[in-house]
mmCIF file of C-alpha atoms in Angstrom:
data_model
loop_
_atom_site.group_PDB
_atom_site.id
_atom_site.type_symbol
_atom_site.label_atom_id
_atom_site.label_comp_id
_atom_site.label_asym_id
_atom_site.label_seq_id
_atom_site.Cartn_x
_atom_site.Cartn_y
_atom_site.Cartn_z
ATOM 1 C CA MET A 1 21.046 -11.555 -58.222
ATOM 2 C CA ASP A 2 20.298 -9.396 -54.998
ATOM 3 C CA ASN A 3 20.220 -10.373 -51.359
ATOM 4 C CA THR A 4 17.201 -11.667 -51.384
ATOM 5 C CA ASP A 5 17.266 -13.708 -54.239
ATOM 6 C CA ARG A 6 20.607 -14.805 -52.848
ATOM 7 C CA TYR A 7 18.978 -15.900 -49.448
ATOM 8 C CA VAL A 8 16.046 -17.577 -51.585
ATOM 9 C CA SER A 9 18.165 -19.574 -53.371
ATOM 10 C CA LEU A 10 19.889 -20.941 -50.338
ATOM 11 C CA VAL A 11 16.498 -21.805 -48.496
ATOM 12 C CA LEU A 12 15.932 -23.468 -51.396
ATOM 13 C CA GLU A 13 18.881 -25.629 -51.700
ATOM 14 C CA GLU A 14 18.244 -26.166 -48.019
ATOM 15 C CA TYR A 15 14.440 -27.242 -48.979
ATOM 16 C CA LYS A 16 15.539 -29.344 -51.731
ATOM 17 C CA SER A 17 17.907 -31.415 -49.608
ATOM 18 C CA LEU A 18 15.595 -31.783 -46.254
ATOM 19 C CA ARG A 19 12.893 -33.181 -49.339
ATOM 20 C CA ASP A 20 15.561 -35.698 -50.002
ATOM 21 C CA GLU A 21 15.709 -36.663 -46.646
ATOM 22 C CA SER A 22 11.892 -37.016 -46.380
ATOM 23 C CA LYS A 23 12.076 -39.753 -49.481
ATOM 24 C CA GLN A 24 14.888 -42.086 -47.518
ATOM 25 C CA ALA A 25 12.698 -42.448 -44.780
ATOM 26 C CA THR A 26 9.497 -42.926 -46.239
ATOM 27 C CA ILE A 27 11.414 -46.007 -48.439
ATOM 28 C CA ASN A 28 13.522 -46.995 -45.466
ATOM 29 C CA MET A 29 9.891 -47.573 -43.448
ATOM 30 C CA TRP A 30 8.487 -49.031 -46.363
ATOM 31 C CA THR A 31 11.570 -51.651 -47.191
ATOM 32 C CA ALA A 32 11.951 -52.367 -43.457
ATOM 33 C CA MET A 33 8.009 -53.162 -43.797
ATOM 34 C CA GLN A 34 8.497 -56.014 -46.545
ATOM 35 C CA TRP A 35 11.494 -57.351 -44.807
ATOM 36 C CA THR A 36 10.106 -57.818 -41.280
ATOM 37 C CA SER A 37 7.203 -59.298 -43.105
ATOM 38 C CA VAL A 38 9.113 -61.655 -45.157
ATOM 39 C CA ILE A 39 11.214 -62.453 -42.382
ATOM 40 C CA PHE A 40 8.115 -63.189 -40.076
ATOM 41 C CA ALA A 41 6.562 -65.337 -42.394
ATOM 42 C CA ALA A 42 9.875 -67.896 -41.946
ATOM 43 C CA LEU A 43 9.781 -67.762 -38.171
ATOM 44 C CA PHE A 44 6.471 -68.312 -37.738
ATOM 45 C CA GLY A 45 6.847 -71.341 -40.648
ATOM 46 C CA VAL A 46 9.706 -72.477 -38.580
ATOM 47 C CA GLY A 47 8.148 -72.365 -35.195
ATOM 48 C CA LEU A 48 4.747 -74.028 -37.021
ATOM 49 C CA ASN A 49 6.793 -76.685 -38.356
ATOM 50 C CA GLN A 50 8.736 -77.438 -34.582
ATOM 51 C CA TRP A 51 5.481 -77.690 -33.098
ATOM 52 C CA SER A 52 5.165 -81.032 -32.501
ATOM 53 C CA SER A 53 9.190 -81.947 -31.556
ATOM 54 C CA GLU A 54 9.883 -82.492 -28.217
ATOM 55 C CA GLY A 55 12.258 -79.894 -28.309
ATOM 56 C CA PRO A 56 12.124 -76.370 -27.328
ATOM 57 C CA THR A 57 12.472 -74.687 -30.541
ATOM 58 C CA ALA A 58 9.149 -73.691 -31.235
ATOM 59 C CA LEU A 59 9.202 -71.920 -28.058
ATOM 60 C CA LEU A 60 12.210 -70.512 -28.410
ATOM 61 C CA VAL A 61 10.801 -68.641 -31.607
ATOM 62 C CA PHE A 62 7.480 -67.943 -30.611
ATOM 63 C CA GLY A 63 8.079 -67.359 -27.039
ATOM 64 C CA LEU A 64 11.494 -65.453 -27.700
ATOM 65 C CA LEU A 65 13.346 -64.966 -31.198
ATOM 66 C CA VAL A 66 10.216 -63.461 -32.744
ATOM 67 C CA PRO A 67 9.040 -60.610 -30.522
ATOM 68 C CA CYS A 68 12.839 -59.415 -30.104
ATOM 69 C CA PHE A 69 12.823 -59.333 -33.934
ATOM 70 C CA SER A 70 9.685 -57.836 -33.241
ATOM 71 C CA LEU A 71 11.182 -54.958 -30.880
ATOM 72 C CA VAL A 72 14.243 -54.296 -32.942
ATOM 73 C CA THR A 73 12.347 -53.806 -36.574
ATOM 74 C CA MET A 74 10.037 -51.999 -34.100
ATOM 75 C CA LEU A 75 12.474 -49.486 -33.111
ATOM 76 C CA PHE A 76 14.170 -48.517 -36.635
ATOM 77 C CA TRP A 77 10.801 -48.056 -38.156
ATOM 78 C CA LEU A 78 9.752 -45.762 -35.157
ATOM 79 C CA GLY A 79 13.738 -43.963 -35.774
ATOM 80 C CA GLU A 80 12.641 -43.140 -39.486
ATOM 81 C CA ALA A 81 8.907 -42.201 -38.535
ATOM 82 C CA VAL A 82 10.780 -39.409 -35.663
ATOM 83 C CA ARG A 83 13.426 -38.324 -38.586
ATOM 84 C CA LEU A 84 10.279 -38.016 -41.368
ATOM 85 C CA LYS A 85 8.603 -36.327 -38.623
ATOM 86 C CA ARG A 86 11.591 -34.163 -37.829
ATOM 87 C CA THR A 87 12.356 -33.617 -40.781
ATOM 88 C CA GLY A 88 8.424 -32.410 -41.724
ATOM 89 C CA ASP A 89 8.302 -30.276 -38.840
ATOM 90 C CA TYR A 90 11.901 -28.424 -40.115
ATOM 91 C CA ILE A 91 10.125 -27.773 -43.415
ATOM 92 C CA TYR A 92 7.024 -26.257 -42.830
ATOM 93 C CA LEU A 93 8.902 -23.569 -41.151
ATOM 94 C CA LEU A 94 11.094 -23.323 -44.152
ATOM 95 C CA GLU A 95 8.032 -22.675 -45.833
ATOM 96 C CA ARG A 96 6.638 -20.134 -43.481
ATOM 97 C CA LYS A 97 9.544 -18.161 -44.392
ATOM 98 C CA LEU A 98 9.598 -18.297 -47.647
ATOM 99 C CA ALA A 99 6.283 -16.964 -47.704
ATOM 100 C CA LEU A 100 7.127 -14.465 -45.215
ATOM 101 C CA ILE A 101 9.674 -13.287 -47.688
ATOM 102 C CA PHE A 102 7.623 -13.051 -51.324
ATOM 103 C CA ARG A 103 4.912 -11.311 -49.124
ATOM 104 C CA GLU A 104 7.634 -8.836 -47.776
ATOM 105 C CA ALA A 105 9.439 -8.629 -51.166
ATOM 106 C CA GLU A 106 6.030 -8.344 -53.336
ATOM 107 C CA ARG A 107 7.660 -11.433 -55.465
ATOM 108 C CA ILE A 108 3.743 -12.581 -55.863
ATOM 109 C CA PRO A 109 1.961 -11.853 -58.862
ATOM 110 C CA ASP A 110 -0.929 -9.146 -57.966
ATOM 111 C CA ALA A 111 -3.592 -11.269 -59.941
ATOM 112 C CA LEU A 112 -2.454 -14.057 -57.784
ATOM 113 C CA THR A 113 -2.863 -12.531 -54.475
ATOM 114 C CA ARG A 114 -6.321 -11.261 -55.789
ATOM 115 C CA LEU A 115 -7.772 -14.145 -57.747
ATOM 116 C CA TRP A 116 -6.666 -17.205 -56.640
ATOM 117 C CA PRO A 117 -8.123 -17.090 -53.142
ATOM 118 C CA LYS A 118 -12.198 -17.691 -54.349
ATOM 119 C CA ILE A 119 -10.510 -20.162 -57.209
ATOM 120 C CA GLN A 120 -9.298 -22.348 -54.593
ATOM 121 C CA GLN A 121 -11.972 -22.477 -52.359
ATOM 122 C CA ASN A 122 -14.465 -22.972 -55.213
ATOM 123 C CA GLU A 123 -11.673 -26.072 -56.270
ATOM 124 C CA GLU A 124 -11.643 -27.887 -52.810
ATOM 125 C CA PHE A 125 -15.271 -28.016 -52.621
ATOM 126 C CA ARG A 126 -15.351 -29.837 -56.093
ATOM 127 C CA ILE A 127 -12.264 -32.221 -55.396
ATOM 128 C CA ARG A 128 -14.427 -32.735 -51.791
ATOM 129 C CA ILE A 129 -11.482 -31.246 -49.376
ATOM 130 C CA THR A 130 -14.202 -29.149 -48.194
ATOM 131 C CA ASP A 131 -17.987 -29.506 -46.968
ATOM 132 C CA ALA A 132 -19.530 -26.400 -48.257
ATOM 133 C CA PRO A 133 -18.635 -24.259 -51.130
ATOM 134 C CA GLU A 134 -18.422 -21.293 -48.754
ATOM 135 C CA GLU A 135 -16.117 -22.803 -45.857
ATOM 136 C CA LYS A 136 -13.140 -20.601 -45.849
ATOM 137 C CA THR A 137 -10.028 -21.982 -47.219
ATOM 138 C CA LEU A 138 -7.299 -22.669 -44.008
ATOM 139 C CA VAL A 139 -4.223 -22.317 -45.955
ATOM 140 C CA THR A 140 -4.576 -20.103 -49.521
ATOM 141 C CA LEU A 141 -1.698 -21.310 -52.025
ATOM 142 C CA VAL A 142 -0.749 -17.902 -52.942
ATOM 143 C CA ALA A 143 3.116 -18.265 -51.738
ATOM 144 C CA PRO A 144 4.673 -21.525 -53.617
ATOM 145 C CA LEU A 145 6.126 -24.574 -51.712
ATOM 146 C CA SER A 146 3.189 -24.991 -49.132
ATOM 147 C CA TRP A 147 3.041 -28.647 -49.049
ATOM 148 C CA GLU A 148 3.835 -29.039 -45.329
ATOM 149 C CA THR A 149 1.809 -26.080 -44.452
ATOM 150 C CA TRP A 150 -1.257 -26.961 -46.385
ATOM 151 C CA LEU A 151 -0.744 -30.851 -44.700
ATOM 152 C CA ARG A 152 -0.744 -29.631 -41.036
ATOM 153 C CA GLU A 153 -3.308 -26.622 -41.110
ATOM 154 C CA ARG A 154 -5.948 -28.226 -43.211
ATOM 155 C CA ARG A 155 -6.980 -30.609 -39.740
ATOM 156 C CA SER A 156 -4.198 -29.684 -37.293
ATOM 157 C CA GLN A 157 -6.978 -30.407 -35.079
ATOM 158 C CA ARG A 158 -6.595 -34.306 -35.922
ATOM 159 C CA GLY A 159 -3.029 -34.945 -34.639
ATOM 160 C CA ILE A 160 -1.316 -36.660 -37.789
ATOM 161 C CA HIS A 161 -4.684 -37.274 -39.724
ATOM 162 C CA ALA A 162 -3.177 -35.365 -42.447
ATOM 163 C CA HIS A 163 -0.010 -37.854 -42.256
ATOM 164 C CA GLN A 164 -2.421 -40.619 -42.606
ATOM 165 C CA GLY A 165 -2.519 -41.058 -39.614
ATOM 166 C CA LEU A 166 -4.559 -44.412 -39.215
ATOM 167 C CA LEU A 167 -1.938 -45.980 -41.633
ATOM 168 C CA PHE A 168 0.560 -44.849 -39.251
ATOM 169 C CA ALA A 169 -1.452 -46.791 -36.617
ATOM 170 C CA PHE A 170 -2.215 -49.403 -37.999
ATOM 171 C CA ARG A 171 1.341 -49.867 -39.016
ATOM 172 C CA LEU A 172 2.981 -49.664 -35.718
ATOM 173 C CA GLY A 173 -0.213 -51.712 -34.249
ATOM 174 C CA PHE A 174 1.317 -54.752 -36.663
ATOM 175 C CA PHE A 175 4.757 -55.189 -34.486
ATOM 176 C CA LEU A 176 2.454 -55.224 -31.394
ATOM 177 C CA MET A 177 0.130 -57.858 -32.962
ATOM 178 C CA VAL A 178 2.896 -59.919 -33.818
ATOM 179 C CA SER A 179 4.184 -59.944 -30.578
ATOM 180 C CA VAL A 180 1.257 -60.432 -28.766
ATOM 181 C CA GLY A 181 0.560 -63.486 -31.302
ATOM 182 C CA SER A 182 3.642 -64.633 -30.928
ATOM 183 C CA SER A 183 3.448 -64.981 -27.434
ATOM 184 C CA VAL A 184 0.284 -66.371 -26.888
ATOM 185 C CA LEU A 185 1.307 -68.669 -29.548
ATOM 186 C CA ALA A 186 4.351 -70.022 -27.167
ATOM 187 C CA LEU A 187 1.900 -70.084 -24.028
ATOM 188 C CA LEU A 188 -0.530 -72.718 -26.302
ATOM 189 C CA TRP A 189 2.799 -74.956 -26.737
ATOM 190 C CA LEU A 190 3.070 -74.872 -23.151
ATOM 191 C CA SER A 191 -0.422 -75.932 -22.406
ATOM 192 C CA GLU A 192 -0.297 -78.873 -25.042
ATOM 193 C CA GLN A 193 3.089 -79.767 -24.311
ATOM 194 C CA GLN A 194 2.784 -79.552 -20.206
ATOM 195 C CA CYS A 195 6.371 -79.029 -19.929
ATOM 196 C CA PRO A 196 7.951 -78.633 -16.565
ATOM 197 C CA VAL A 197 7.869 -74.476 -15.964
ATOM 198 C CA HIS A 198 10.849 -75.110 -13.530
ATOM 199 C CA SER A 199 13.006 -76.107 -16.079
ATOM 200 C CA ALA A 200 15.702 -73.242 -16.544
ATOM 201 C CA ILE A 201 15.291 -73.255 -20.125
ATOM 202 C CA TYR A 202 11.521 -72.081 -19.820
ATOM 203 C CA LYS A 203 12.342 -69.767 -16.789
ATOM 204 C CA LEU A 204 14.341 -68.232 -18.817
ATOM 205 C CA VAL A 205 12.076 -67.764 -22.162
ATOM 206 C CA TYR A 206 9.536 -66.372 -19.543
ATOM 207 C CA ILE A 207 11.824 -63.710 -18.636
ATOM 208 C CA LEU A 208 13.371 -62.367 -21.636
ATOM 209 C CA GLY A 209 10.129 -62.883 -23.230
ATOM 210 C CA GLY A 210 8.145 -60.691 -21.216
ATOM 211 C CA ILE A 211 10.858 -58.041 -20.936
ATOM 212 C CA VAL A 212 10.384 -57.711 -24.663
ATOM 213 C CA LEU A 213 7.168 -58.114 -24.394
ATOM 214 C CA VAL A 214 6.579 -55.367 -22.347
ATOM 215 C CA ALA A 215 9.887 -52.906 -23.983
ATOM 216 C CA THR A 216 7.652 -53.180 -27.032
ATOM 217 C CA LEU A 217 4.222 -51.988 -25.678
ATOM 218 C CA GLY A 218 6.077 -49.308 -24.163
ATOM 219 C CA ASN A 219 7.755 -47.905 -26.910
ATOM 220 C CA ALA A 220 4.991 -47.969 -29.132
ATOM 221 C CA ILE A 221 2.802 -46.133 -26.507
ATOM 222 C CA TYR A 222 5.272 -43.804 -25.407
ATOM 223 C CA TRP A 223 6.519 -42.744 -29.701
ATOM 224 C CA GLY A 224 3.328 -42.927 -31.000
ATOM 225 C CA ARG A 225 1.772 -40.386 -28.798
ATOM 226 C CA SER A 226 5.111 -38.334 -29.160
ATOM 227 C CA LEU A 227 4.269 -38.661 -33.163
ATOM 228 C CA ASN A 228 0.636 -38.185 -32.271
ATOM 229 C CA VAL A 229 0.691 -34.477 -31.277
ATOM 230 C CA LYS A 230 -1.286 -32.098 -32.548
ATOM 231 C CA MET A 231 1.347 -30.783 -35.085
ATOM 232 C CA ARG A 232 4.248 -29.787 -32.612
ATOM 233 C CA PRO A 233 7.683 -31.300 -32.876
ATOM 234 C CA LEU A 234 8.459 -34.369 -30.884
ATOM 235 C CA ASN A 235 7.892 -32.547 -27.795
ATOM 236 C CA THR A 236 4.595 -33.294 -26.508
ATOM 237 C CA LYS A 237 5.002 -30.124 -24.184
ATOM 238 C CA PRO A 238 3.606 -26.787 -25.506
ATOM 239 C CA SER A 239 5.747 -24.374 -25.010
ATOM 240 C CA THR A 240 4.994 -21.525 -22.616
ATOM 241 C CA SER A 241 6.454 -18.388 -24.548
ATOM 242 C CA PRO A 242 4.529 -16.192 -26.282
ATOM 243 C CA PRO A 243 4.636 -16.435 -30.175
ATOM 244 C CA ASP A 244 6.998 -13.794 -32.393
ATOM 245 C CA SER A 245 4.599 -11.864 -34.335
ATOM 246 C CA THR A 246 6.883 -11.413 -36.969
ATOM 247 C CA VAL A 247 6.783 -14.932 -37.787
ATOM 248 C CA LEU A 248 3.044 -14.940 -37.915
ATOM 249 C CA LEU A 249 1.883 -15.096 -41.300
ATOM 250 C CA ASP A 250 -1.905 -14.770 -42.987
ATOM 251 C CA HIS A 251 -2.353 -17.901 -44.375
#
């Protein structure tokens, strides 16, 4: 085994480790959505059950408990989304590194280099990835391990579209809708009960609930925009330094 083979084996181990981390982040995001839905349903049930009671239970549930829980779970979910994005960014760099190694070491079969680009172009049109058979393939899948590269280059002009951006926005919006909807129900309860707004407990709910709602909106907007950049890592400011020509590969 020469030095190139040893280096490739180390990179592949790192690649597998990062794939496992990416998988775990995805599982955590899905589990968080499931448990959040169940707990939200339980809290809403408690609040609606206490709607006609004289005590402030419904107000506390809809005005404070639900928004607070929504903020906490959203931050956890966003943390896993950030973890998934960073892992994908690094995997993309590993894929470009491996592509460079295989190209310079001439490890890719010549027949694959000559024949595959045209075959891929035709197959992409056949399975409706491209709109026309003559449309140029953005990433020719000659080098092995090109999943993140293919995702990014295929629709790089549309942000995280390749990573199901609409589903990402919908799931993030779920937390916002729950917080806003719960706050609206709290206001409706107050209007129906005609409670004394000068009461200390109501003032506390107004202040804390408002702070939580603003924090939820602010974090959703900030992290949503940070994750929705056009295939750059989390920093939204583009680098001003010129790219290193040694790592720019032909697709």
